[in-house]
Amino acid sequence: MTKKEIRYHLIGWTLYLLYIVVGFLIYKVPFKTQIWSYSITFVKLIEFYVMYLWVLPRFLNKGKIPQLIGGIVVAMASFILIRFLLEEVAFDYFFHFHNYFGYTALSYSLDNVYFGSSGIVLSIAVYSSFDSLKIARENKSLREEKTQAELAFLKTQINPHFLYNTLNYIYSLAYPVSDKLADAVIKLSQMMRYMLTESASADGTVDLQKEVDYIENYISIYQLRFEEGFY
């Protein structure tokens, strides 16, 4: 369990115990009845965490239905055994009273299945709630990561071919307006092509003529800054 889960569990059980204690004080419940109530709450607590920490994480989300049913049976058997040892053995030894009279093994087990089922249902409900919140957070995180990946992918789509096509389109628009402007666009396109795809071969060498052409184009475009009315 995470620290946040532990905090929520502590708050929940504390509120539940306060509810029981306040009820006892208001209705002046006899001591013996209080003992039975505290004991069954304690045993349900054990049953709850057998389910929550052991059975459900191992079997519920993994679709292991037979093992899940077996785990529920183990949790219920633990509830029955611990309650028997507590109320019929320990209480009889220390307080000289016990809970059940004239019972058979079957009637005792069936009665405890009734009382113990609430702890199992509660554990499944709480575990499923926290698990759903966890899945929702993970899905949100995955969606955010997917969005970032899509944005990064879109950025990579601004590739050299896109730039060349765009410059060619700008050239077609510039040509009727200004020969100098159209020529500058062509030179810029050649420079970009050289920088992006032709500036170095596999062995790291460069073509001297292409390097000279690149420098000449660079100087030519740079000089346009100082010419008036080139467009």
PDB file of C-alpha atoms in Angstrom:
ATOM      1  CA  MET A   1       0.000   0.000   0.000  1.00  0.00           C
ATOM      2  CA  THR A   2       1.077   3.563  -0.648  1.00  0.00           C
ATOM      3  CA  LYS A   3       1.349   6.143   2.141  1.00  0.00           C
ATOM      4  CA  LYS A   4      -1.818   7.796   0.877  1.00  0.00           C
ATOM      5  CA  GLU A   5      -3.706   4.481   1.020  1.00  0.00           C
ATOM      6  CA  ILE A   6      -2.468   3.823   4.557  1.00  0.00           C
ATOM      7  CA  ARG A   7      -3.635   7.286   5.595  1.00  0.00           C
ATOM      8  CA  TYR A   8      -7.085   6.713   4.120  1.00  0.00           C
ATOM      9  CA  HIS A   9      -7.342   3.312   5.805  1.00  0.00           C
ATOM     10  CA  LEU A  10      -6.389   4.757   9.181  1.00  0.00           C
ATOM     11  CA  ILE A  11      -8.954   7.528   8.822  1.00  0.00           C
ATOM     12  CA  GLY A  12     -11.660   5.075   7.773  1.00  0.00           C
ATOM     13  CA  TRP A  13     -11.094   2.602  10.597  1.00  0.00           C
ATOM     14  CA  THR A  14     -10.761   5.396  13.159  1.00  0.00           C
ATOM     15  CA  LEU A  15     -14.111   6.857  12.115  1.00  0.00           C
ATOM     16  CA  TYR A  16     -15.687   3.400  12.246  1.00  0.00           C
ATOM     17  CA  LEU A  17     -14.401   2.749  15.772  1.00  0.00           C
ATOM     18  CA  LEU A  18     -15.544   6.192  16.909  1.00  0.00           C
ATOM     19  CA  TYR A  19     -18.983   5.390  15.523  1.00  0.00           C
ATOM     20  CA  ILE A  20     -19.089   2.186  17.585  1.00  0.00           C
ATOM     21  CA  VAL A  21     -17.814   3.836  20.768  1.00  0.00           C
ATOM     22  CA  VAL A  22     -20.244   6.753  20.514  1.00  0.00           C
ATOM     23  CA  GLY A  23     -23.096   4.303  19.972  1.00  0.00           C
ATOM     24  CA  PHE A  24     -22.102   2.359  23.086  1.00  0.00           C
ATOM     25  CA  LEU A  25     -21.987   5.545  25.154  1.00  0.00           C
ATOM     26  CA  ILE A  26     -25.326   6.847  23.899  1.00  0.00           C
ATOM     27  CA  TYR A  27     -27.238   3.600  24.359  1.00  0.00           C
ATOM     28  CA  LYS A  28     -25.314   2.440  27.470  1.00  0.00           C
ATOM     29  CA  VAL A  29     -24.505  -0.928  25.921  1.00  0.00           C
ATOM     30  CA  PRO A  30     -23.521  -3.645  28.472  1.00  0.00           C
ATOM     31  CA  PHE A  31     -19.842  -4.503  28.807  1.00  0.00           C
ATOM     32  CA  LYS A  32     -20.262  -8.058  27.518  1.00  0.00           C
ATOM     33  CA  THR A  33     -21.981  -6.841  24.353  1.00  0.00           C
ATOM     34  CA  GLN A  34     -19.200  -4.326  23.827  1.00  0.00           C
ATOM     35  CA  ILE A  35     -16.650  -7.119  24.101  1.00  0.00           C
ATOM     36  CA  TRP A  36     -18.460  -9.140  21.416  1.00  0.00           C
ATOM     37  CA  SER A  37     -18.617  -6.113  19.142  1.00  0.00           C
ATOM     38  CA  TYR A  38     -14.935  -5.251  19.547  1.00  0.00           C
ATOM     39  CA  SER A  39     -13.899  -8.855  19.042  1.00  0.00           C
ATOM     40  CA  ILE A  40     -15.844  -9.328  15.811  1.00  0.00           C
ATOM     41  CA  THR A  41     -14.537  -5.974  14.548  1.00  0.00           C
ATOM     42  CA  PHE A  42     -10.985  -7.105  15.281  1.00  0.00           C
ATOM     43  CA  VAL A  43     -11.503 -10.403  13.463  1.00  0.00           C
ATOM     44  CA  LYS A  44     -13.119  -8.626  10.506  1.00  0.00           C
ATOM     45  CA  LEU A  45     -10.096  -6.345  10.385  1.00  0.00           C
ATOM     46  CA  ILE A  46      -7.816  -9.368  10.021  1.00  0.00           C
ATOM     47  CA  GLU A  47     -10.101 -10.879   7.396  1.00  0.00           C
ATOM     48  CA  PHE A  48     -10.238  -7.576   5.521  1.00  0.00           C
ATOM     49  CA  TYR A  49      -6.443  -7.324   5.208  1.00  0.00           C
ATOM     50  CA  VAL A  50      -6.010 -10.995   4.344  1.00  0.00           C
ATOM     51  CA  MET A  51      -8.200 -10.191   1.359  1.00  0.00           C
ATOM     52  CA  TYR A  52      -6.821  -6.712   0.669  1.00  0.00           C
ATOM     53  CA  LEU A  53      -3.096  -7.435   0.943  1.00  0.00           C
ATOM     54  CA  TRP A  54      -2.872 -11.073  -0.121  1.00  0.00           C
ATOM     55  CA  VAL A  55      -5.864 -12.456  -2.029  1.00  0.00           C
ATOM     56  CA  LEU A  56      -7.037  -9.569  -4.212  1.00  0.00           C
ATOM     57  CA  PRO A  57      -3.649  -8.297  -5.503  1.00  0.00           C
ATOM     58  CA  ARG A  58      -2.647 -11.808  -6.539  1.00  0.00           C
ATOM     59  CA  PHE A  59      -5.830 -13.076  -8.121  1.00  0.00           C
ATOM     60  CA  LEU A  60      -8.489 -10.417  -8.809  1.00  0.00           C
ATOM     61  CA  ASN A  61      -6.715  -8.347 -11.467  1.00  0.00           C
ATOM     62  CA  LYS A  62      -5.056 -11.361 -13.062  1.00  0.00           C
ATOM     63  CA  GLY A  63      -8.327 -13.126 -13.809  1.00  0.00           C
ATOM     64  CA  LYS A  64      -7.446 -16.166 -11.690  1.00  0.00           C
ATOM     65  CA  ILE A  65     -11.009 -16.927 -10.649  1.00  0.00           C
ATOM     66  CA  PRO A  66     -10.414 -20.403  -9.100  1.00  0.00           C
ATOM     67  CA  GLN A  67      -7.534 -19.023  -7.017  1.00  0.00           C
ATOM     68  CA  LEU A  68      -9.639 -16.000  -6.061  1.00  0.00           C
ATOM     69  CA  ILE A  69     -12.433 -18.254  -4.816  1.00  0.00           C
ATOM     70  CA  GLY A  70      -9.867 -20.317  -2.926  1.00  0.00           C
ATOM     71  CA  GLY A  71      -8.462 -17.145  -1.361  1.00  0.00           C
ATOM     72  CA  ILE A  72     -11.937 -16.063  -0.251  1.00  0.00           C
ATOM     73  CA  VAL A  73     -12.459 -19.481   1.335  1.00  0.00           C
ATOM     74  CA  VAL A  74      -9.122 -19.135   3.163  1.00  0.00           C
ATOM     75  CA  ALA A  75     -10.066 -15.643   4.398  1.00  0.00           C
ATOM     76  CA  MET A  76     -13.452 -16.888   5.602  1.00  0.00           C
ATOM     77  CA  ALA A  77     -11.883 -19.912   7.294  1.00  0.00           C
ATOM     78  CA  SER A  78      -9.415 -17.565   9.018  1.00  0.00           C
ATOM     79  CA  PHE A  79     -12.318 -15.447  10.240  1.00  0.00           C
ATOM     80  CA  ILE A  80     -14.131 -18.474  11.670  1.00  0.00           C
ATOM     81  CA  LEU A  81     -11.019 -19.949  13.311  1.00  0.00           C
ATOM     82  CA  ILE A  82      -9.768 -16.698  14.858  1.00  0.00           C
ATOM     83  CA  ARG A  83     -13.215 -15.786  16.127  1.00  0.00           C
ATOM     84  CA  PHE A  84     -13.622 -19.232  17.674  1.00  0.00           C
ATOM     85  CA  LEU A  85     -10.235 -19.042  19.412  1.00  0.00           C
ATOM     86  CA  LEU A  86     -10.971 -15.521  20.630  1.00  0.00           C
ATOM     87  CA  GLU A  87     -14.587 -15.773  21.774  1.00  0.00           C
ATOM     88  CA  GLU A  88     -14.958 -19.438  22.690  1.00  0.00           C
ATOM     89  CA  VAL A  89     -11.489 -20.131  24.080  1.00  0.00           C
ATOM     90  CA  ALA A  90      -9.739 -16.906  25.184  1.00  0.00           C
ATOM     91  CA  PHE A  91     -12.838 -15.172  26.561  1.00  0.00           C
ATOM     92  CA  ASP A  92     -13.909 -18.305  28.408  1.00  0.00           C
ATOM     93  CA  TYR A  93     -10.455 -18.569  29.946  1.00  0.00           C
ATOM     94  CA  PHE A  94     -10.017 -14.898  30.939  1.00  0.00           C
ATOM     95  CA  PHE A  95     -13.595 -13.680  31.478  1.00  0.00           C
ATOM     96  CA  HIS A  96     -15.421 -16.979  32.115  1.00  0.00           C
ATOM     97  CA  PHE A  97     -18.003 -16.444  29.395  1.00  0.00           C
ATOM     98  CA  HIS A  98     -18.298 -17.244  25.731  1.00  0.00           C
ATOM     99  CA  ASN A  99     -20.565 -16.289  22.867  1.00  0.00           C
ATOM    100  CA  TYR A 100     -22.280 -19.405  21.461  1.00  0.00           C
ATOM    101  CA  PHE A 101     -24.278 -22.038  23.316  1.00  0.00           C
ATOM    102  CA  GLY A 102     -25.608 -25.335  22.010  1.00  0.00           C
ATOM    103  CA  TYR A 103     -24.104 -24.907  18.591  1.00  0.00           C
ATOM    104  CA  THR A 104     -22.926 -27.497  16.093  1.00  0.00           C
ATOM    105  CA  ALA A 105     -19.939 -27.108  13.808  1.00  0.00           C
ATOM    106  CA  LEU A 106     -22.278 -26.521  10.874  1.00  0.00           C
ATOM    107  CA  SER A 107     -24.473 -23.946  12.594  1.00  0.00           C
ATOM    108  CA  TYR A 108     -21.429 -22.132  13.974  1.00  0.00           C
ATOM    109  CA  SER A 109     -19.776 -22.033  10.543  1.00  0.00           C
ATOM    110  CA  LEU A 110     -22.918 -20.828   8.765  1.00  0.00           C
ATOM    111  CA  ASP A 111     -23.471 -18.098  11.336  1.00  0.00           C
ATOM    112  CA  ASN A 112     -19.885 -16.919  10.938  1.00  0.00           C
ATOM    113  CA  VAL A 113     -20.116 -17.002   7.157  1.00  0.00           C
ATOM    114  CA  TYR A 114     -22.983 -14.533   7.527  1.00  0.00           C
ATOM    115  CA  PHE A 115     -20.969 -12.215   9.791  1.00  0.00           C
ATOM    116  CA  GLY A 116     -17.710 -12.652   7.894  1.00  0.00           C
ATOM    117  CA  SER A 117     -19.090 -11.986   4.420  1.00  0.00           C
ATOM    118  CA  SER A 118     -19.361  -8.253   5.095  1.00  0.00           C
ATOM    119  CA  GLY A 119     -15.597  -7.982   5.638  1.00  0.00           C
ATOM    120  CA  ILE A 120     -14.933  -9.747   2.340  1.00  0.00           C
ATOM    121  CA  VAL A 121     -17.404  -7.587   0.429  1.00  0.00           C
ATOM    122  CA  LEU A 122     -15.943  -4.438   2.009  1.00  0.00           C
ATOM    123  CA  SER A 123     -12.385  -5.435   1.110  1.00  0.00           C
ATOM    124  CA  ILE A 124     -13.361  -6.063  -2.519  1.00  0.00           C
ATOM    125  CA  ALA A 125     -15.195  -2.728  -2.702  1.00  0.00           C
ATOM    126  CA  VAL A 126     -12.326  -0.727  -1.170  1.00  0.00           C
ATOM    127  CA  TYR A 127      -9.651  -2.523  -3.194  1.00  0.00           C
ATOM    128  CA  SER A 128     -11.587  -2.062  -6.442  1.00  0.00           C
ATOM    129  CA  SER A 129     -12.092   1.634  -5.694  1.00  0.00           C
ATOM    130  CA  PHE A 130      -8.400   2.295  -5.076  1.00  0.00           C
ATOM    131  CA  ASP A 131      -7.477   0.141  -8.068  1.00  0.00           C
ATOM    132  CA  SER A 132      -9.861   2.088 -10.317  1.00  0.00           C
ATOM    133  CA  LEU A 133      -8.346   5.378  -9.145  1.00  0.00           C
ATOM    134  CA  LYS A 134      -4.861   4.017  -9.794  1.00  0.00           C
ATOM    135  CA  ILE A 135      -5.822   2.884 -13.303  1.00  0.00           C
ATOM    136  CA  ALA A 136      -7.426   6.279 -13.988  1.00  0.00           C
ATOM    137  CA  ARG A 137      -4.213   8.059 -12.932  1.00  0.00           C
ATOM    138  CA  GLU A 138      -2.101   5.727 -15.078  1.00  0.00           C
ATOM    139  CA  ASN A 139      -4.385   6.240 -18.078  1.00  0.00           C
ATOM    140  CA  LYS A 140      -4.177  10.007 -17.619  1.00  0.00           C
ATOM    141  CA  SER A 141      -0.389   9.792 -17.486  1.00  0.00           C
ATOM    142  CA  LEU A 142      -0.344   7.605 -20.613  1.00  0.00           C
ATOM    143  CA  ARG A 143      -2.614  10.047 -22.448  1.00  0.00           C
ATOM    144  CA  GLU A 144      -0.305  12.928 -21.524  1.00  0.00           C
ATOM    145  CA  GLU A 145       2.737  10.952 -22.679  1.00  0.00           C
ATOM    146  CA  LYS A 146       0.939  10.052 -25.912  1.00  0.00           C
ATOM    147  CA  THR A 147       0.070  13.697 -26.508  1.00  0.00           C
ATOM    148  CA  GLN A 148       3.686  14.726 -25.965  1.00  0.00           C
ATOM    149  CA  ALA A 149       4.869  11.970 -28.301  1.00  0.00           C
ATOM    150  CA  GLU A 150       2.387  13.057 -30.975  1.00  0.00           C
ATOM    151  CA  LEU A 151       3.549  16.662 -30.681  1.00  0.00           C
ATOM    152  CA  ALA A 152       7.166  15.563 -30.954  1.00  0.00           C
ATOM    153  CA  PHE A 153       6.264  13.436 -33.983  1.00  0.00           C
ATOM    154  CA  LEU A 154       4.517  16.361 -35.655  1.00  0.00           C
ATOM    155  CA  LYS A 155       7.589  18.501 -35.094  1.00  0.00           C
ATOM    156  CA  THR A 156       9.749  15.913 -36.848  1.00  0.00           C
ATOM    157  CA  GLN A 157       7.415  16.044 -39.841  1.00  0.00           C
ATOM    158  CA  ILE A 158       8.786  19.489 -40.692  1.00  0.00           C
ATOM    159  CA  ASN A 159      11.440  17.742 -42.792  1.00  0.00           C
ATOM    160  CA  PRO A 160      13.669  18.949 -45.622  1.00  0.00           C
ATOM    161  CA  HIS A 161      11.156  17.920 -48.295  1.00  0.00           C
ATOM    162  CA  PHE A 162       8.506  20.081 -46.659  1.00  0.00           C
ATOM    163  CA  LEU A 163      10.909  23.029 -46.593  1.00  0.00           C
ATOM    164  CA  TYR A 164      11.972  22.510 -50.211  1.00  0.00           C
ATOM    165  CA  ASN A 165       8.371  22.334 -51.391  1.00  0.00           C
ATOM    166  CA  THR A 166       7.529  25.447 -49.403  1.00  0.00           C
ATOM    167  CA  LEU A 167      10.468  27.353 -50.860  1.00  0.00           C
ATOM    168  CA  ASN A 168       9.490  26.242 -54.352  1.00  0.00           C
ATOM    169  CA  TYR A 169       6.011  27.580 -53.732  1.00  0.00           C
ATOM    170  CA  ILE A 170       7.433  30.869 -52.436  1.00  0.00           C
ATOM    171  CA  TYR A 171       9.621  31.001 -55.551  1.00  0.00           C
ATOM    172  CA  SER A 172       6.545  30.636 -57.781  1.00  0.00           C
ATOM    173  CA  LEU A 173       4.952  33.550 -55.949  1.00  0.00           C
ATOM    174  CA  ALA A 174       8.104  35.677 -55.987  1.00  0.00           C
ATOM    175  CA  TYR A 175       9.034  35.153 -59.643  1.00  0.00           C
ATOM    176  CA  PRO A 176       6.354  37.443 -61.135  1.00  0.00           C
ATOM    177  CA  VAL A 177       7.162  40.101 -58.547  1.00  0.00           C
ATOM    178  CA  SER A 178      10.968  40.268 -58.510  1.00  0.00           C
ATOM    179  CA  ASP A 179      13.687  38.342 -60.299  1.00  0.00           C
ATOM    180  CA  LYS A 180      16.114  39.111 -57.463  1.00  0.00           C
ATOM    181  CA  LEU A 181      13.698  37.841 -54.841  1.00  0.00           C
ATOM    182  CA  ALA A 182      13.012  34.665 -56.815  1.00  0.00           C
ATOM    183  CA  ASP A 183      16.739  34.113 -57.349  1.00  0.00           C
ATOM    184  CA  ALA A 184      17.356  34.581 -53.612  1.00  0.00           C
ATOM    185  CA  VAL A 185      14.729  31.946 -52.818  1.00  0.00           C
ATOM    186  CA  ILE A 186      16.411  29.487 -55.200  1.00  0.00           C
ATOM    187  CA  LYS A 187      19.808  30.141 -53.623  1.00  0.00           C
ATOM    188  CA  LEU A 188      18.348  29.734 -50.135  1.00  0.00           C
ATOM    189  CA  SER A 189      16.814  26.426 -51.203  1.00  0.00           C
ATOM    190  CA  GLN A 190      20.185  25.258 -52.553  1.00  0.00           C
ATOM    191  CA  MET A 191      21.904  26.272 -49.333  1.00  0.00           C
ATOM    192  CA  MET A 192      19.396  24.381 -47.207  1.00  0.00           C
ATOM    193  CA  ARG A 193      19.658  21.298 -49.401  1.00  0.00           C
ATOM    194  CA  TYR A 194      23.425  21.384 -49.073  1.00  0.00           C
ATOM    195  CA  MET A 195      23.353  21.898 -45.299  1.00  0.00           C
ATOM    196  CA  LEU A 196      20.756  19.210 -44.642  1.00  0.00           C
ATOM    197  CA  THR A 197      21.677  16.463 -47.074  1.00  0.00           C
ATOM    198  CA  GLU A 198      24.906  17.165 -48.985  1.00  0.00           C
ATOM    199  CA  SER A 199      27.298  18.914 -46.620  1.00  0.00           C
ATOM    200  CA  ALA A 200      29.230  15.757 -45.723  1.00  0.00           C
ATOM    201  CA  SER A 201      29.666  12.318 -47.218  1.00  0.00           C
ATOM    202  CA  ALA A 202      29.813   9.035 -45.334  1.00  0.00           C
ATOM    203  CA  ASP A 203      33.590   9.376 -44.839  1.00  0.00           C
ATOM    204  CA  GLY A 204      33.272  12.940 -43.526  1.00  0.00           C
ATOM    205  CA  THR A 205      34.692  14.681 -46.604  1.00  0.00           C
ATOM    206  CA  VAL A 206      33.016  17.511 -48.528  1.00  0.00           C
ATOM    207  CA  ASP A 207      32.852  18.338 -52.214  1.00  0.00           C
ATOM    208  CA  LEU A 208      34.980  21.425 -52.713  1.00  0.00           C
ATOM    209  CA  GLN A 209      32.886  22.827 -55.563  1.00  0.00           C
ATOM    210  CA  LYS A 210      29.661  22.455 -53.567  1.00  0.00           C
ATOM    211  CA  GLU A 211      31.314  24.160 -50.621  1.00  0.00           C
ATOM    212  CA  VAL A 212      32.356  27.067 -52.863  1.00  0.00           C
ATOM    213  CA  ASP A 213      28.835  27.294 -54.317  1.00  0.00           C
ATOM    214  CA  TYR A 214      27.403  27.350 -50.800  1.00  0.00           C
ATOM    215  CA  ILE A 215      29.694  30.231 -49.786  1.00  0.00           C
ATOM    216  CA  GLU A 216      28.869  32.170 -52.929  1.00  0.00           C
ATOM    217  CA  ASN A 217      25.147  31.738 -52.367  1.00  0.00           C
ATOM    218  CA  TYR A 218      25.559  32.822 -48.754  1.00  0.00           C
ATOM    219  CA  ILE A 219      27.437  35.977 -49.790  1.00  0.00           C
ATOM    220  CA  SER A 220      24.901  36.725 -52.482  1.00  0.00           C
ATOM    221  CA  ILE A 221      21.941  36.473 -50.093  1.00  0.00           C
ATOM    222  CA  TYR A 222      23.787  38.453 -47.434  1.00  0.00           C
ATOM    223  CA  GLN A 223      24.427  41.283 -49.887  1.00  0.00           C
ATOM    224  CA  LEU A 224      20.697  41.592 -50.540  1.00  0.00           C
ATOM    225  CA  ARG A 225      20.348  43.124 -47.101  1.00  0.00           C
ATOM    226  CA  PHE A 226      22.193  46.190 -48.338  1.00  0.00           C
ATOM    227  CA  GLU A 227      20.360  46.589 -51.621  1.00  0.00           C
ATOM    228  CA  GLU A 228      17.292  48.764 -51.853  1.00  0.00           C
ATOM    229  CA  GLY A 229      14.230  47.769 -53.805  1.00  0.00           C
ATOM    230  CA  PHE A 230      15.385  44.232 -54.592  1.00  0.00           C
ATOM    231  CA  TYR A 231      11.783  43.132 -54.318  1.00  0.00           C
TER     232      TYR A 231
END
